[in-house]
Short mmCIF file of N, CA and C in Angstrom, two decimals:
data_model
loop_
_atom_site.label_atom_id
_atom_site.label_comp_id
_atom_site.label_asym_id
_atom_site.label_seq_id
_atom_site.Cartn_x
_atom_site.Cartn_y
_atom_site.Cartn_z
N MET A 22 0.92 -1.34 -0.04
CA MET A 22 0.04 0.11 -0.01
C MET A 22 0.87 1.30 -0.02
N THR A 23 0.64 2.20 -0.91
CA THR A 23 1.53 3.39 -1.04
C THR A 23 0.97 4.47 -0.11
N ASP A 24 1.90 5.40 0.15
CA ASP A 24 1.45 6.55 1.02
C ASP A 24 0.16 7.27 0.46
N THR A 25 0.23 7.39 -0.82
CA THR A 25 -0.88 8.02 -1.51
C THR A 25 -2.19 7.22 -1.21
N THR A 26 -2.27 6.00 -1.24
CA THR A 26 -3.41 5.23 -0.98
C THR A 26 -3.70 5.26 0.55
N ARG A 27 -2.80 5.26 1.29
CA ARG A 27 -3.09 5.24 2.84
C ARG A 27 -3.78 6.82 3.14
N THR A 28 -3.07 7.68 2.50
CA THR A 28 -3.64 9.02 2.72
C THR A 28 -5.09 9.22 2.22
N ALA A 29 -5.33 8.61 0.92
CA ALA A 29 -6.76 8.74 0.42
C ALA A 29 -7.60 7.81 1.50
N GLY A 30 -7.18 6.91 1.92
CA GLY A 30 -8.07 6.13 2.77
C GLY A 30 -8.41 6.84 3.96
N ARG A 31 -7.51 7.59 4.66
CA ARG A 31 -7.67 8.45 5.72
C ARG A 31 -8.64 9.51 5.49
N VAL A 32 -8.43 10.21 4.35
CA VAL A 32 -9.45 11.28 3.95
C VAL A 32 -10.91 10.76 3.83
N VAL A 33 -11.06 9.50 3.14
CA VAL A 33 -12.35 8.95 3.06
C VAL A 33 -12.92 8.74 4.43
N TRP A 34 -12.17 8.15 5.37
CA TRP A 34 -12.62 7.69 6.66
C TRP A 34 -12.91 8.93 7.47
N THR A 35 -12.12 10.10 7.31
CA THR A 35 -12.50 11.36 7.90
C THR A 35 -13.73 11.92 7.44
N MET A 36 -14.11 11.84 6.31
CA MET A 36 -15.19 12.40 5.72
C MET A 36 -16.46 11.58 6.08
N ARG A 37 -16.20 10.14 6.09
CA ARG A 37 -17.27 9.36 6.62
C ARG A 37 -17.60 9.64 8.04
N ILE A 38 -16.69 10.01 8.91
CA ILE A 38 -16.90 10.33 10.22
C ILE A 38 -17.75 11.63 10.39
N LEU A 39 -17.17 12.60 9.55
CA LEU A 39 -17.75 13.85 9.65
C LEU A 39 -19.21 13.72 8.95
N SER A 40 -19.58 12.99 8.11
CA SER A 40 -20.78 12.74 7.54
C SER A 40 -21.73 12.05 8.70
N ALA A 41 -21.29 11.11 9.33
CA ALA A 41 -22.00 10.59 10.38
C ALA A 41 -22.47 11.54 11.51
N ILE A 42 -21.43 12.44 11.76
CA ILE A 42 -21.65 13.41 12.79
C ILE A 42 -22.85 14.41 12.42
N ALA A 43 -22.66 14.96 11.03
CA ALA A 43 -23.68 15.65 10.40
C ALA A 43 -25.09 15.05 10.55
N LEU A 44 -25.21 13.79 10.16
CA LEU A 44 -26.39 13.18 10.22
C LEU A 44 -27.09 12.99 11.70
N LEU A 45 -26.11 12.67 12.53
CA LEU A 45 -26.36 12.72 14.06
C LEU A 45 -27.01 13.95 14.54
N ALA A 46 -26.30 15.13 14.11
CA ALA A 46 -26.66 16.52 14.52
C ALA A 46 -27.94 16.90 13.97
N ALA A 47 -28.19 16.55 12.80
CA ALA A 47 -29.50 16.83 12.14
C ALA A 47 -30.79 15.98 12.91
N GLY A 48 -30.45 14.74 13.13
CA GLY A 48 -31.39 13.99 13.87
C GLY A 48 -31.61 14.43 15.23
N ALA A 49 -30.44 14.83 15.89
CA ALA A 49 -30.62 15.21 17.35
C ALA A 49 -31.43 16.59 17.58
N ILE A 50 -31.30 17.36 16.50
CA ILE A 50 -32.19 18.72 16.53
C ILE A 50 -33.61 18.26 16.42
N HIS A 51 -34.06 17.18 15.58
CA HIS A 51 -35.48 16.89 15.55
C HIS A 51 -35.83 16.20 16.84
N LEU A 52 -35.01 15.32 17.51
CA LEU A 52 -35.36 14.65 18.56
C LEU A 52 -35.45 15.69 19.77
N PHE A 53 -34.63 16.59 19.93
CA PHE A 53 -34.85 17.58 20.87
C PHE A 53 -36.03 18.44 20.77
N LEU A 54 -36.49 18.76 19.61
CA LEU A 54 -37.72 19.39 19.35
C LEU A 54 -38.80 18.63 19.81
N VAL A 55 -38.92 17.26 19.62
CA VAL A 55 -39.90 16.26 20.07
C VAL A 55 -39.96 16.40 21.64
N PHE A 56 -38.84 16.27 22.29
CA PHE A 56 -38.80 16.31 23.66
C PHE A 56 -39.04 17.66 24.24
N ASN A 57 -39.15 18.74 23.45
CA ASN A 57 -39.44 20.09 24.05
C ASN A 57 -40.78 20.65 23.30
N GLY A 58 -41.86 19.82 23.20
CA GLY A 58 -43.14 20.34 22.76
C GLY A 58 -43.65 19.97 21.46
N THR A 59 -42.80 19.46 20.48
CA THR A 59 -43.42 19.31 19.08
C THR A 59 -44.13 17.95 19.18
N GLY A 60 -45.49 18.01 19.00
CA GLY A 60 -46.21 16.71 18.96
C GLY A 60 -47.01 16.51 17.70
N GLY A 61 -47.97 15.79 17.72
CA GLY A 61 -48.88 15.43 16.69
C GLY A 61 -48.16 14.68 15.54
N ILE A 62 -48.64 14.84 14.41
CA ILE A 62 -48.06 14.26 13.15
C ILE A 62 -46.58 14.83 12.93
N LEU A 63 -46.37 16.16 13.27
CA LEU A 63 -44.91 16.59 13.12
C LEU A 63 -44.07 15.98 14.13
N GLY A 64 -44.51 15.68 15.27
CA GLY A 64 -43.65 14.92 16.23
C GLY A 64 -43.19 13.62 15.81
N VAL A 65 -44.26 13.00 15.10
CA VAL A 65 -44.05 11.52 14.69
C VAL A 65 -42.91 11.74 13.55
N MET A 66 -43.21 12.59 12.73
CA MET A 66 -42.19 12.83 11.71
C MET A 66 -40.80 13.04 12.01
N PHE A 67 -40.76 13.90 13.13
CA PHE A 67 -39.46 14.20 13.70
C PHE A 67 -38.73 12.97 14.33
N VAL A 68 -39.44 12.13 14.96
CA VAL A 68 -38.89 11.05 15.61
C VAL A 68 -38.42 10.09 14.38
N LEU A 69 -39.20 9.83 13.36
CA LEU A 69 -38.89 9.03 12.29
C LEU A 69 -37.61 9.70 11.61
N ASN A 70 -37.46 10.93 11.59
CA ASN A 70 -36.27 11.66 10.91
C ASN A 70 -35.05 11.34 11.81
N ALA A 71 -35.08 11.48 13.20
CA ALA A 71 -34.15 11.01 14.12
C ALA A 71 -33.65 9.65 13.83
N ILE A 72 -34.59 8.69 13.85
CA ILE A 72 -34.26 7.27 13.57
C ILE A 72 -33.54 7.06 12.27
N ALA A 73 -34.03 7.67 11.34
CA ALA A 73 -33.39 7.45 10.04
C ALA A 73 -32.02 7.99 10.16
N ALA A 74 -31.81 9.22 10.63
CA ALA A 74 -30.45 9.85 10.74
C ALA A 74 -29.59 8.84 11.59
N LEU A 75 -29.99 8.22 12.57
CA LEU A 75 -29.17 7.30 13.32
C LEU A 75 -28.78 6.09 12.46
N VAL A 76 -29.78 5.53 11.80
CA VAL A 76 -29.55 4.48 11.10
C VAL A 76 -28.53 4.66 9.82
N LEU A 77 -28.57 5.78 9.21
CA LEU A 77 -27.72 6.30 8.17
C LEU A 77 -26.33 6.45 8.67
N ALA A 78 -26.25 7.01 9.93
CA ALA A 78 -24.94 7.41 10.55
C ALA A 78 -24.20 6.16 10.80
N ILE A 79 -24.93 5.10 11.33
CA ILE A 79 -24.29 3.85 11.39
C ILE A 79 -23.90 3.27 10.37
N GLY A 80 -24.63 3.36 9.18
CA GLY A 80 -24.26 2.82 7.93
C GLY A 80 -23.04 3.42 7.31
N MET A 81 -22.93 4.83 7.55
CA MET A 81 -21.68 5.49 7.10
C MET A 81 -20.35 4.96 7.71
N LEU A 82 -20.44 4.40 8.87
CA LEU A 82 -19.25 3.99 9.58
C LEU A 82 -19.26 2.49 9.56
N ALA A 83 -20.14 1.71 9.32
CA ALA A 83 -20.05 0.31 9.31
C ALA A 83 -19.99 -0.36 7.94
N LEU A 84 -20.62 0.22 6.94
CA LEU A 84 -20.61 -0.44 5.70
C LEU A 84 -19.45 -0.20 4.76
N HIS A 85 -19.34 -1.05 3.93
CA HIS A 85 -18.09 -1.05 2.94
C HIS A 85 -18.60 -1.30 1.43
N GLY A 86 -17.73 -1.18 0.50
CA GLY A 86 -18.19 -1.49 -0.82
C GLY A 86 -19.43 -0.75 -1.33
N ARG A 87 -20.13 -1.59 -2.07
CA ARG A 87 -21.42 -1.06 -2.66
C ARG A 87 -22.48 -0.53 -1.73
N LEU A 88 -22.40 -1.21 -0.50
CA LEU A 88 -23.47 -0.78 0.46
C LEU A 88 -23.07 0.56 1.02
N LEU A 89 -21.78 0.97 1.14
CA LEU A 89 -21.32 2.00 1.60
C LEU A 89 -21.70 3.25 0.35
N GLN A 90 -21.47 3.04 -0.81
CA GLN A 90 -21.86 3.79 -1.79
C GLN A 90 -23.43 4.07 -1.78
N LEU A 91 -24.29 3.03 -1.42
CA LEU A 91 -25.51 3.43 -1.37
C LEU A 91 -25.89 4.21 -0.17
N ALA A 92 -25.21 3.85 0.89
CA ALA A 92 -25.56 4.63 2.18
C ALA A 92 -25.08 6.20 1.95
N THR A 93 -24.10 6.44 1.32
CA THR A 93 -23.65 7.81 1.21
C THR A 93 -24.65 8.59 0.11
N VAL A 94 -25.16 7.91 -0.80
CA VAL A 94 -26.02 8.61 -1.71
C VAL A 94 -27.44 8.84 -0.90
N LEU A 95 -28.05 7.68 -0.26
CA LEU A 95 -29.12 7.81 0.49
C LEU A 95 -28.99 8.95 1.69
N SER A 96 -27.94 8.95 2.34
CA SER A 96 -27.58 9.97 3.35
C SER A 96 -27.69 11.40 2.74
N LEU A 97 -27.14 11.58 1.64
CA LEU A 97 -27.15 12.83 0.97
C LEU A 97 -28.61 13.31 0.58
N LEU A 98 -29.32 12.29 -0.07
CA LEU A 98 -30.72 12.66 -0.41
C LEU A 98 -31.44 12.91 0.82
N PHE A 99 -31.27 12.19 1.89
CA PHE A 99 -31.99 12.30 2.98
C PHE A 99 -31.81 13.73 3.62
N LEU A 100 -30.46 14.26 3.68
CA LEU A 100 -30.31 15.69 4.26
C LEU A 100 -30.95 16.72 3.27
N ILE A 101 -30.85 16.38 2.03
CA ILE A 101 -31.52 17.36 1.03
C ILE A 101 -33.04 17.47 1.26
N ALA A 102 -33.58 16.21 1.48
CA ALA A 102 -35.09 16.28 1.69
C ALA A 102 -35.59 16.78 2.91
N THR A 103 -34.62 16.61 3.88
CA THR A 103 -34.97 17.27 5.18
C THR A 103 -34.91 18.98 5.10
N LEU A 104 -33.98 19.30 4.51
CA LEU A 104 -33.73 20.78 4.34
C LEU A 104 -34.78 21.42 3.41
N LEU A 105 -35.14 20.55 2.32
CA LEU A 105 -36.15 21.03 1.41
C LEU A 105 -37.49 21.04 2.13
N ALA A 106 -37.81 19.91 2.96
CA ALA A 106 -39.16 20.19 3.81
C ALA A 106 -39.12 21.36 4.72
N LEU A 107 -38.02 21.70 5.42
CA LEU A 107 -38.06 22.66 6.21
C LEU A 107 -38.21 24.12 5.43
N ILE A 108 -37.55 24.16 4.25
CA ILE A 108 -37.81 25.47 3.48
C ILE A 108 -39.16 25.56 3.03
N LEU A 109 -39.73 24.44 2.56
CA LEU A 109 -41.16 24.42 2.18
C LEU A 109 -42.08 24.88 3.38
N ALA A 110 -41.88 24.45 4.52
CA ALA A 110 -42.63 24.66 5.74
C ALA A 110 -42.43 26.14 6.04
N LEU A 111 -41.22 26.71 5.78
CA LEU A 111 -40.89 28.24 6.09
C LEU A 111 -41.61 29.05 4.99
N THR A 112 -41.76 28.63 3.70
CA THR A 112 -42.30 29.43 2.66
C THR A 112 -43.79 29.30 2.48
N VAL A 113 -44.17 28.12 1.79
CA VAL A 113 -45.51 27.92 1.37
C VAL A 113 -46.33 26.82 2.23
N GLY A 114 -45.60 26.20 3.27
CA GLY A 114 -46.27 25.35 3.99
C GLY A 114 -46.18 23.93 3.49
N LEU A 115 -46.11 22.85 4.33
CA LEU A 115 -45.90 21.44 4.03
C LEU A 115 -46.92 20.53 4.70
N PHE A 116 -47.74 19.95 4.13
CA PHE A 116 -48.79 19.15 4.60
C PHE A 116 -49.75 19.92 5.71
N GLY A 117 -49.89 21.18 5.43
CA GLY A 117 -50.76 21.96 6.21
C GLY A 117 -49.88 22.57 7.46
N ILE A 118 -48.57 22.35 7.44
CA ILE A 118 -47.80 22.76 8.44
C ILE A 118 -46.85 23.89 8.06
N THR A 119 -46.98 24.96 8.79
CA THR A 119 -46.07 25.99 8.38
C THR A 119 -45.11 26.44 9.65
N SER A 120 -43.98 26.95 9.20
CA SER A 120 -43.00 27.12 10.27
C SER A 120 -42.48 28.73 10.19
N SER A 121 -41.61 29.09 11.15
CA SER A 121 -41.21 30.39 11.05
C SER A 121 -39.69 30.53 11.58
N TRP A 122 -39.01 31.49 10.93
CA TRP A 122 -37.65 31.61 11.46
C TRP A 122 -37.46 31.82 13.02
N ASP A 123 -38.55 32.39 13.71
CA ASP A 123 -38.57 32.66 15.02
C ASP A 123 -38.70 31.38 15.96
N LEU A 124 -39.02 30.28 15.34
CA LEU A 124 -39.12 29.17 16.15
C LEU A 124 -37.82 28.37 16.67
N MET A 125 -37.97 27.75 17.75
CA MET A 125 -36.80 27.02 18.31
C MET A 125 -35.90 26.17 17.24
N LEU A 126 -34.80 26.48 17.19
CA LEU A 126 -33.64 25.70 16.39
C LEU A 126 -33.95 25.68 14.93
N VAL A 127 -34.79 26.75 14.36
CA VAL A 127 -35.07 26.59 12.81
C VAL A 127 -33.78 27.20 12.21
N PRO A 128 -33.21 28.44 12.65
CA PRO A 128 -31.81 28.73 11.99
C PRO A 128 -30.73 27.67 12.06
N GLU A 129 -30.67 27.14 13.28
CA GLU A 129 -29.60 26.07 13.54
C GLU A 129 -29.84 24.89 12.60
N ALA A 130 -31.03 24.44 12.44
CA ALA A 130 -31.35 23.34 11.53
C ALA A 130 -30.84 23.55 10.18
N VAL A 131 -31.25 24.77 9.67
CA VAL A 131 -30.90 25.21 8.28
C VAL A 131 -29.30 25.13 8.15
N ILE A 132 -28.56 25.66 9.15
CA ILE A 132 -27.18 25.77 9.10
C ILE A 132 -26.58 24.25 9.10
N VAL A 133 -26.97 23.54 10.23
CA VAL A 133 -26.52 22.04 10.26
C VAL A 133 -26.86 21.33 8.98
N GLU A 134 -28.03 21.33 8.50
CA GLU A 134 -28.31 20.60 7.31
C GLU A 134 -27.71 21.00 6.10
N SER A 135 -27.40 22.37 6.01
CA SER A 135 -26.58 22.95 4.73
C SER A 135 -25.17 22.36 4.86
N ILE A 136 -24.61 22.38 5.95
CA ILE A 136 -23.19 22.04 6.18
C ILE A 136 -23.10 20.56 5.88
N GLY A 137 -24.20 19.84 6.49
CA GLY A 137 -24.25 18.34 6.11
C GLY A 137 -24.30 17.97 4.75
N ILE A 138 -25.14 18.72 3.98
CA ILE A 138 -25.06 18.51 2.54
C ILE A 138 -23.83 18.65 1.92
N VAL A 139 -23.26 19.61 2.19
CA VAL A 139 -21.85 19.80 1.75
C VAL A 139 -20.87 18.66 1.98
N ILE A 140 -20.85 18.35 3.22
CA ILE A 140 -20.06 17.17 3.76
C ILE A 140 -20.33 15.92 3.00
N LEU A 141 -21.61 15.63 2.91
CA LEU A 141 -22.11 14.32 2.44
C LEU A 141 -21.82 14.31 0.80
N ALA A 142 -21.90 15.62 0.26
CA ALA A 142 -21.71 15.57 -1.25
C ALA A 142 -20.25 15.22 -1.50
N ILE A 143 -19.37 15.84 -0.63
CA ILE A 143 -17.93 15.57 -0.78
C ILE A 143 -17.66 14.11 -0.49
N THR A 144 -18.29 13.48 0.55
CA THR A 144 -18.09 12.04 0.85
C THR A 144 -18.60 11.26 -0.30
N THR A 145 -19.75 11.55 -0.86
CA THR A 145 -20.33 10.80 -1.89
C THR A 145 -19.41 10.65 -3.12
N VAL A 146 -18.87 11.79 -3.48
CA VAL A 146 -17.91 11.81 -4.59
C VAL A 146 -16.75 11.10 -4.23
N LEU A 147 -16.26 11.16 -3.02
CA LEU A 147 -14.99 10.33 -2.76
C LEU A 147 -15.30 8.82 -2.67
N VAL A 148 -16.39 8.58 -2.12
CA VAL A 148 -16.78 7.07 -2.10
C VAL A 148 -17.03 6.51 -3.52
N LEU A 149 -17.84 7.07 -4.24
CA LEU A 149 -18.14 6.73 -5.63
C LEU A 149 -16.89 6.66 -6.44
N ARG A 150 -15.87 7.52 -6.44
CA ARG A 150 -14.79 7.47 -7.29
C ARG A 150 -13.77 6.43 -6.89
N ARG A 151 -14.03 5.95 -5.60
CA ARG A 151 -12.86 4.99 -5.04
C ARG A 151 -13.28 3.65 -5.62
N PRO A 152 -12.26 2.82 -6.30
CA PRO A 152 -12.67 1.62 -6.69
C PRO A 152 -13.07 0.66 -5.60
N PRO A 153 -14.02 -0.28 -5.74
CA PRO A 153 -14.39 -1.22 -4.76
C PRO A 153 -13.26 -2.11 -4.57
N ALA A 154 -13.21 -2.39 -3.13
CA ALA A 154 -12.07 -3.37 -2.58
C ALA A 154 -12.14 -4.67 -3.34
N MET A 155 -11.10 -5.17 -3.67
CA MET A 155 -10.88 -6.42 -4.31
C MET A 155 -10.89 -7.48 -3.24
N PRO A 156 -11.55 -8.47 -3.24
CA PRO A 156 -11.64 -9.45 -2.26
C PRO A 156 -10.23 -10.21 -2.31
N GLN A 157 -9.62 -10.45 -1.13
CA GLN A 157 -8.47 -11.03 -0.98
C GLN A 157 -8.67 -12.59 -1.13
N THR A 158 -8.00 -13.24 -2.06
CA THR A 158 -7.87 -14.72 -2.23
C THR A 158 -6.69 -15.27 -1.73
N ARG A 159 -6.59 -16.44 -1.09
CA ARG A 159 -5.54 -17.12 -0.71
C ARG A 159 -5.08 -17.92 -1.74
N ARG A 160 -3.70 -17.83 -2.09
CA ARG A 160 -3.07 -18.65 -2.93
C ARG A 160 -2.68 -20.13 -2.54
N GLN A 161 -3.24 -21.03 -3.23
CA GLN A 161 -3.01 -22.42 -2.86
C GLN A 161 -1.72 -22.97 -3.41
N GLY A 162 -1.05 -23.77 -2.78
CA GLY A 162 0.16 -24.27 -3.25
C GLY A 162 -0.13 -25.42 -4.20
N VAL A 163 0.77 -25.61 -5.24
CA VAL A 163 0.39 -26.49 -6.28
C VAL A 163 1.11 -27.93 -5.83
#
């Protein structure tokens, strides 16, 4: 293994860890809001968001090969959808729910999710450009 390969591997691992942190932060904001009064259908959606963020964060750290590629793409799409849902709620409403910049953690959620999208976009590019690991085979003596 060359120094370049090792360095590239460290960069990918660092980005995977940052991606997991971004996913957990976005999920934690939603879970915090549930524990501080968000109820009804919105509360249910926030709990589901937090669960999905946790599962995707675990996937970012535990998966390899094609499953890691799938996890990075799904994680990126997840954060894009989460931010888009918030923007829709702030502007035209979403499923009859409207939000306001004055509400608890709305600006923070926009910042965390935007940064997470950038981190996950970089991670996705790095993971998709990386060749899949070749399975190691044992040479048998003749």
